[in-house]
mmCIF file of C-alpha atoms and ligand atoms in Angstrom:
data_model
loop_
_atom_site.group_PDB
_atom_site.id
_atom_site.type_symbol
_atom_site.label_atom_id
_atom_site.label_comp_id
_atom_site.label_asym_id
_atom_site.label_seq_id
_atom_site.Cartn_x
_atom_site.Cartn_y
_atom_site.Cartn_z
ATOM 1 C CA UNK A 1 101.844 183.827 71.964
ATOM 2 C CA UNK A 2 104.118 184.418 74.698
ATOM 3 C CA UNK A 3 108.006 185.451 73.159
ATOM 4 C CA UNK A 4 106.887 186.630 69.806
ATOM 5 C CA UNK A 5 105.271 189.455 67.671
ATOM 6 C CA UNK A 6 101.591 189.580 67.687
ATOM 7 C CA UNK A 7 99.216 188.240 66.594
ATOM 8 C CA UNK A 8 95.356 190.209 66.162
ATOM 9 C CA UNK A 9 92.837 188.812 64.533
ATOM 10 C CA UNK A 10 90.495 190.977 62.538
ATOM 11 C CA UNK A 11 87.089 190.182 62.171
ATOM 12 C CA UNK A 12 85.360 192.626 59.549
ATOM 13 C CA UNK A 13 81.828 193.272 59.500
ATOM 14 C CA UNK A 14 79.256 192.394 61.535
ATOM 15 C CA UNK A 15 75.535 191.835 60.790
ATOM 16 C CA UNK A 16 73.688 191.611 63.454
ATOM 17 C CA UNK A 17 71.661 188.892 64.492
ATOM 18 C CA UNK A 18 72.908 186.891 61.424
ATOM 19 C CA UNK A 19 76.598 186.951 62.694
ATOM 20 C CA UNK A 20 76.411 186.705 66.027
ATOM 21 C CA UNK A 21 77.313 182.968 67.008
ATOM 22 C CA UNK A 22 80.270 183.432 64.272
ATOM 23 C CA UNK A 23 81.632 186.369 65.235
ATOM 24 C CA UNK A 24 81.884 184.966 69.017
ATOM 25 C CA UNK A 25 83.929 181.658 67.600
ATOM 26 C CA UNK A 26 86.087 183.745 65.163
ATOM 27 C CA UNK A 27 87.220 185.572 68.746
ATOM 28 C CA UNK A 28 87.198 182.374 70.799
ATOM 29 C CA UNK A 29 89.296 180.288 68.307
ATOM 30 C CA UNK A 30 92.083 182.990 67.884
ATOM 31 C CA UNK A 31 92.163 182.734 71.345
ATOM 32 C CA UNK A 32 92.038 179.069 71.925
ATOM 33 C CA UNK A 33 94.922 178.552 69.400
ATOM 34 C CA UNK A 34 97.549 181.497 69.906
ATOM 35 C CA UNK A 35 96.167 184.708 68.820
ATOM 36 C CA UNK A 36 97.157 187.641 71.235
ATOM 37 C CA UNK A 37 93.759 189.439 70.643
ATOM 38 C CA UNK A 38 90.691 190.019 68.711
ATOM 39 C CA UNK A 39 89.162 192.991 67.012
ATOM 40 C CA UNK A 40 85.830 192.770 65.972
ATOM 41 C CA UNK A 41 84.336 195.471 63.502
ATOM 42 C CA UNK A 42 80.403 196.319 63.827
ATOM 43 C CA UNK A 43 77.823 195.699 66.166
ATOM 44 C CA UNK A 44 79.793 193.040 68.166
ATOM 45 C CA UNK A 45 79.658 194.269 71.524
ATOM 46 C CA UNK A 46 77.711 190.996 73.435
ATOM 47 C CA UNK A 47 80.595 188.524 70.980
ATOM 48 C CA UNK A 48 83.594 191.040 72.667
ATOM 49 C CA UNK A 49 81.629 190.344 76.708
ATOM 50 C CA UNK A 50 80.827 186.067 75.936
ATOM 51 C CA UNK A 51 85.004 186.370 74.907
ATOM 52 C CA UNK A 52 86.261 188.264 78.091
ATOM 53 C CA UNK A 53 84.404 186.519 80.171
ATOM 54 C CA UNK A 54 85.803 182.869 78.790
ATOM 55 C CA UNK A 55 89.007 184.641 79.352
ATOM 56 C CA UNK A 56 88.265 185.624 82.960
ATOM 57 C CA UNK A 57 87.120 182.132 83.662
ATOM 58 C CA UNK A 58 89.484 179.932 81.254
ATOM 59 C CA UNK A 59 93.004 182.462 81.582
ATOM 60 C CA UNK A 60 94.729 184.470 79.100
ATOM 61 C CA UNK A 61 96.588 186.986 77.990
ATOM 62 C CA UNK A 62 94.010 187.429 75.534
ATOM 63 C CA UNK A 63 91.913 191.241 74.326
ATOM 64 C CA UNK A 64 89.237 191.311 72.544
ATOM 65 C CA UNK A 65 87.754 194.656 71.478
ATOM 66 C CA UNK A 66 85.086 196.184 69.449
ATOM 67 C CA UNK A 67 86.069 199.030 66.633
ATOM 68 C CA UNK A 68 83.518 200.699 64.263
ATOM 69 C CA UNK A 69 85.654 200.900 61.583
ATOM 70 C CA UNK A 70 88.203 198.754 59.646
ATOM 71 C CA UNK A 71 90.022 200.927 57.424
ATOM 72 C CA UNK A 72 92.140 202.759 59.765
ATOM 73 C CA UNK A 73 93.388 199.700 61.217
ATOM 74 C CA UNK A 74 94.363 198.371 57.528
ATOM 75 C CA UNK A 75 96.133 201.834 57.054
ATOM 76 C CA UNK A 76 98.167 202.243 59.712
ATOM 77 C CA UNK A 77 99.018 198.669 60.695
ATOM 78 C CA UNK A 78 102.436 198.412 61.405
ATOM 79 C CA UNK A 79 103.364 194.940 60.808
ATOM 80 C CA UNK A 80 102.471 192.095 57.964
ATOM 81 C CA UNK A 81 98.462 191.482 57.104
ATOM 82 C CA UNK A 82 97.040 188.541 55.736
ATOM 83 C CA UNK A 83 93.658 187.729 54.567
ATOM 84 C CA UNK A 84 92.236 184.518 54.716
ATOM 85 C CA UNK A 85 90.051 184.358 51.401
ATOM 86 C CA UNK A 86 88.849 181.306 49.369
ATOM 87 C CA UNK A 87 90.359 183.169 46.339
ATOM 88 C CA UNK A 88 93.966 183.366 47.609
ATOM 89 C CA UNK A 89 97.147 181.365 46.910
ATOM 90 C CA UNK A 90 97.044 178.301 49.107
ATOM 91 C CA UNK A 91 98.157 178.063 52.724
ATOM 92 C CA UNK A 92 100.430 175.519 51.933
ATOM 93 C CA UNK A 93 102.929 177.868 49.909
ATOM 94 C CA UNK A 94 102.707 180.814 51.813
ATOM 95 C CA UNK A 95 102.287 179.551 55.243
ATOM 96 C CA UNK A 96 106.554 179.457 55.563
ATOM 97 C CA UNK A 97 106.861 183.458 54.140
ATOM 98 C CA UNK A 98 104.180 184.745 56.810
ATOM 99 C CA UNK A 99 105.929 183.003 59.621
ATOM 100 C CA UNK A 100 109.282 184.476 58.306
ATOM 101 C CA UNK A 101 107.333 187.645 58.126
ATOM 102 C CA UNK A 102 105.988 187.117 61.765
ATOM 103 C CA UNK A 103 109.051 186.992 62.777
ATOM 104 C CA UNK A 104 110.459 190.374 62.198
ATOM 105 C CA UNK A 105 107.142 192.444 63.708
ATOM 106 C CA UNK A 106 103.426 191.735 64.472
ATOM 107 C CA UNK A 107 100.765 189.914 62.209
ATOM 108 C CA UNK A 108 97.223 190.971 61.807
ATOM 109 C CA UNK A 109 94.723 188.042 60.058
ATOM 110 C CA UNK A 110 91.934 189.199 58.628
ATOM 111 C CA UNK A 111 89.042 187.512 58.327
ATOM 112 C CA UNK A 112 85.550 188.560 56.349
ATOM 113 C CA UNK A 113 81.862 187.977 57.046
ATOM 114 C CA UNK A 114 79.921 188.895 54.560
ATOM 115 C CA UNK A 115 81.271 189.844 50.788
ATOM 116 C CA UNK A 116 84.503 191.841 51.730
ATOM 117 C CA UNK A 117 85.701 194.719 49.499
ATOM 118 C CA UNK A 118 88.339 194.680 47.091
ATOM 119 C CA UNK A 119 90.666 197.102 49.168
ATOM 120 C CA UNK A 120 91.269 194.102 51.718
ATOM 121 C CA UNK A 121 92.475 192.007 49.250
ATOM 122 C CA UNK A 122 95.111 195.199 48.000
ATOM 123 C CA UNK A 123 95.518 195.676 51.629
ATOM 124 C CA UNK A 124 97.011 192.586 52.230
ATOM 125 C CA UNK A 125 100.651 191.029 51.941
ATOM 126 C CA UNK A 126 99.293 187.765 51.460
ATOM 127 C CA UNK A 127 95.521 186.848 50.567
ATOM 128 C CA UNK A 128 95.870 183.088 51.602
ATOM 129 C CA UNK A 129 93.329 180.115 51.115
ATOM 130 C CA UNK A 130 92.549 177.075 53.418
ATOM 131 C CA UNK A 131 91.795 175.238 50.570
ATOM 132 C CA UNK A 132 90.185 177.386 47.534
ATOM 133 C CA UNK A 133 86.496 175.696 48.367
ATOM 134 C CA UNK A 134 84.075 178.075 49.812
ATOM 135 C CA UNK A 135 83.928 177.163 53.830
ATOM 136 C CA UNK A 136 83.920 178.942 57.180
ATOM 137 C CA UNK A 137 86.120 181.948 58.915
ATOM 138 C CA UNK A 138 86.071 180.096 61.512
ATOM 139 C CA UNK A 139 87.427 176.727 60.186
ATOM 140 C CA UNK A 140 90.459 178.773 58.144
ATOM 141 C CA UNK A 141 91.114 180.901 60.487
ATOM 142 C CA UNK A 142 92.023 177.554 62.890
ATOM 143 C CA UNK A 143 93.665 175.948 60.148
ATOM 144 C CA UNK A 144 95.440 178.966 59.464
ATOM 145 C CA UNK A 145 96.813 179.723 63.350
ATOM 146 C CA UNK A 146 97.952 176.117 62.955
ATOM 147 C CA UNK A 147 100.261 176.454 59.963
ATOM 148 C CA UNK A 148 101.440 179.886 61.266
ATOM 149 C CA UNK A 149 102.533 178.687 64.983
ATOM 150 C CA UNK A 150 103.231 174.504 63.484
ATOM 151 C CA UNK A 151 101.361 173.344 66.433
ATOM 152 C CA UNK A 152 103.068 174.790 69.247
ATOM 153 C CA UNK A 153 99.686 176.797 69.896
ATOM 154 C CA UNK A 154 98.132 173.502 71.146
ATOM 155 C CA UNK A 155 100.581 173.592 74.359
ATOM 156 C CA UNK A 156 100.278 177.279 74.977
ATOM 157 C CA UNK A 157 100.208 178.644 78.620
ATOM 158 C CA UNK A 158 96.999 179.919 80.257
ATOM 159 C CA UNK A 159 97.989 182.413 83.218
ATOM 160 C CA UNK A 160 95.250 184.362 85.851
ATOM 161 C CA UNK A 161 92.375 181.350 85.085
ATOM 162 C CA UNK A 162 89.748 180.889 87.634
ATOM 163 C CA UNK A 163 89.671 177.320 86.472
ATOM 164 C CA UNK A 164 91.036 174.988 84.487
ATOM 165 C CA UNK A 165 90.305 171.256 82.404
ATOM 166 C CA UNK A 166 91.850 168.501 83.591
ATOM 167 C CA UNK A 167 92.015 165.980 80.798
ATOM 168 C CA UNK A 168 90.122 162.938 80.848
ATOM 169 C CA UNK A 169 89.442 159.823 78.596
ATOM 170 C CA UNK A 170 86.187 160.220 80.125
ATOM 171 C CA UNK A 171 83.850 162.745 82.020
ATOM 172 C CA UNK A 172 84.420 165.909 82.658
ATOM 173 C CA UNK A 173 87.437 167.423 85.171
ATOM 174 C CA UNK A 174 87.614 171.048 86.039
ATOM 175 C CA UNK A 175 89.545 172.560 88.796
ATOM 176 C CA UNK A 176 89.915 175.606 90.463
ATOM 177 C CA UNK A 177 92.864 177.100 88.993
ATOM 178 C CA UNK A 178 94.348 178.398 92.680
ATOM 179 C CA UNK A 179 97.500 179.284 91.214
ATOM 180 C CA UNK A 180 97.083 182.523 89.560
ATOM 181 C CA UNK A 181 100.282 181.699 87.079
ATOM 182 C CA UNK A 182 98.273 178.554 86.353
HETATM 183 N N1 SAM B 201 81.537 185.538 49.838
HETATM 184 C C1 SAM B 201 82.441 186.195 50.746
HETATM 185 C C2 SAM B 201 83.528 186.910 49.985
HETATM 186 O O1 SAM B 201 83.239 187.594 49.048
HETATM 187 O O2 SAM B 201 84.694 186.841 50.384
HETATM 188 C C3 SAM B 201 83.019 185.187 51.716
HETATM 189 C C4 SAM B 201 82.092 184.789 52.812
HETATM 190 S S1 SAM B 201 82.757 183.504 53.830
HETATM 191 C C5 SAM B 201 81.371 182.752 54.525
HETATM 192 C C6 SAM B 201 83.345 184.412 55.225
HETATM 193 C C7 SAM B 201 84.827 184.386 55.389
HETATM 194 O O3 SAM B 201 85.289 183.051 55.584
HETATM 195 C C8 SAM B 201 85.657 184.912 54.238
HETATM 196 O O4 SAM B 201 85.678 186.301 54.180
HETATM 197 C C9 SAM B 201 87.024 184.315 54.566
HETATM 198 O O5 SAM B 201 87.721 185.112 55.492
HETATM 199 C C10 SAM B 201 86.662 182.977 55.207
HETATM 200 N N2 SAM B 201 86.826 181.847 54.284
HETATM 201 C C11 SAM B 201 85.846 181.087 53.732
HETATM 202 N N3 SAM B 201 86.369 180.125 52.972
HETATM 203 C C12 SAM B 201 87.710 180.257 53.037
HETATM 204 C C13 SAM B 201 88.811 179.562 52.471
HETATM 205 N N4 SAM B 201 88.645 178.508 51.665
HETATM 206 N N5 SAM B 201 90.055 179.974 52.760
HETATM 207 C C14 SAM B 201 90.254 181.042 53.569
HETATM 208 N N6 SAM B 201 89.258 181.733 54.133
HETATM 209 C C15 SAM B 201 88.004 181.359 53.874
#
């Protein structure tokens, strides 16, 4: 978000067909709650254009972009990595170290799809779980964003939207969003 380090989320693997529908909500949802982009490993090209187009329509900043490969990205990341994993130390004791952490440079948050190799877990500062149950990337990774930005995600900005939601109790509201900074 605006003011701070970074934050990309990592979304590793990709199986086609099988992934699809996930790999779009991993991407929306780090958007939606704070995440400055998205980089999705694999076959995700048609989850990237469904993301930038939300963008284009809903507002940003947000980037989402497609790599074929992980492992230079763990390498040569410049910053603190965590990995959200139903095997790691609970998001309740570590949330307060990765903000700390986040503080001083960028954060990438890796996610898995499928099983995820063992170097992730070595690559990371912090292998965190939302819970230690088995569950959903997309469901800790929201939890997760949560923690890490202690709500303030919720109020975030939007800028250059086409349109935007107007709350209601009921029915829908959307307006044209004729002020670009809107
Ligand atoms: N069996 C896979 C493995 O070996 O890690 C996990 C598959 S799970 C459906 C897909 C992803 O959801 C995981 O890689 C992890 O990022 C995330 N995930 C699932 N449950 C989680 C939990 N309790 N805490 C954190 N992340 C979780």
């Amino acid at each position: 978000m605006q003011g701070e380090h970074e934050v990309v989320v990592l979304r590793l693997g990709h199986r086609p067909g099988r992934d699809d529908r996930m790999t779009t909500h991993v991407a929306l949802t780090a958007r939606a709650l704070g995440a400055d982009r998205a980089i999705l490993v694999g076959d995700a090209g048609q989850s990237a254009e469904t993301v930038a187009d939300i963008t284009a329509r809903f507002g940003g900043p947000f980037d989402v972009e497609v790599r074929e490969s992980y492992r230079p990205l763990l390498r040569d990341w410049e910053g603190t990595i965590v990995h959200l994993t139903m095997y790691g130390e609970r998001v309740e004791d570590a949330a307060a170290d990765v903000r700390e952490a986040h503080a001083e440079g960028p954060l990438l948050v890796v996610v898995g799809a499928g099983k995820v190799p063992f170097e992730v877990y070595e690559a990371a500062d912090w292998n965190v779980g939302v819970t230690n149950q088995p569950h959903s990337e997309v469901a800790a990774l929201a939890v997760f964003l949560d923690r890490l930005f202690d709500g303030r995600e919720l109020d975030r900005e939007w800028t250059d939207a086409e349109r935007r939601v107007i709350p209601q109790a009921t029915g829908k509201r959307v307006e044209a969003a004729d002020d670009a900074s809107e």
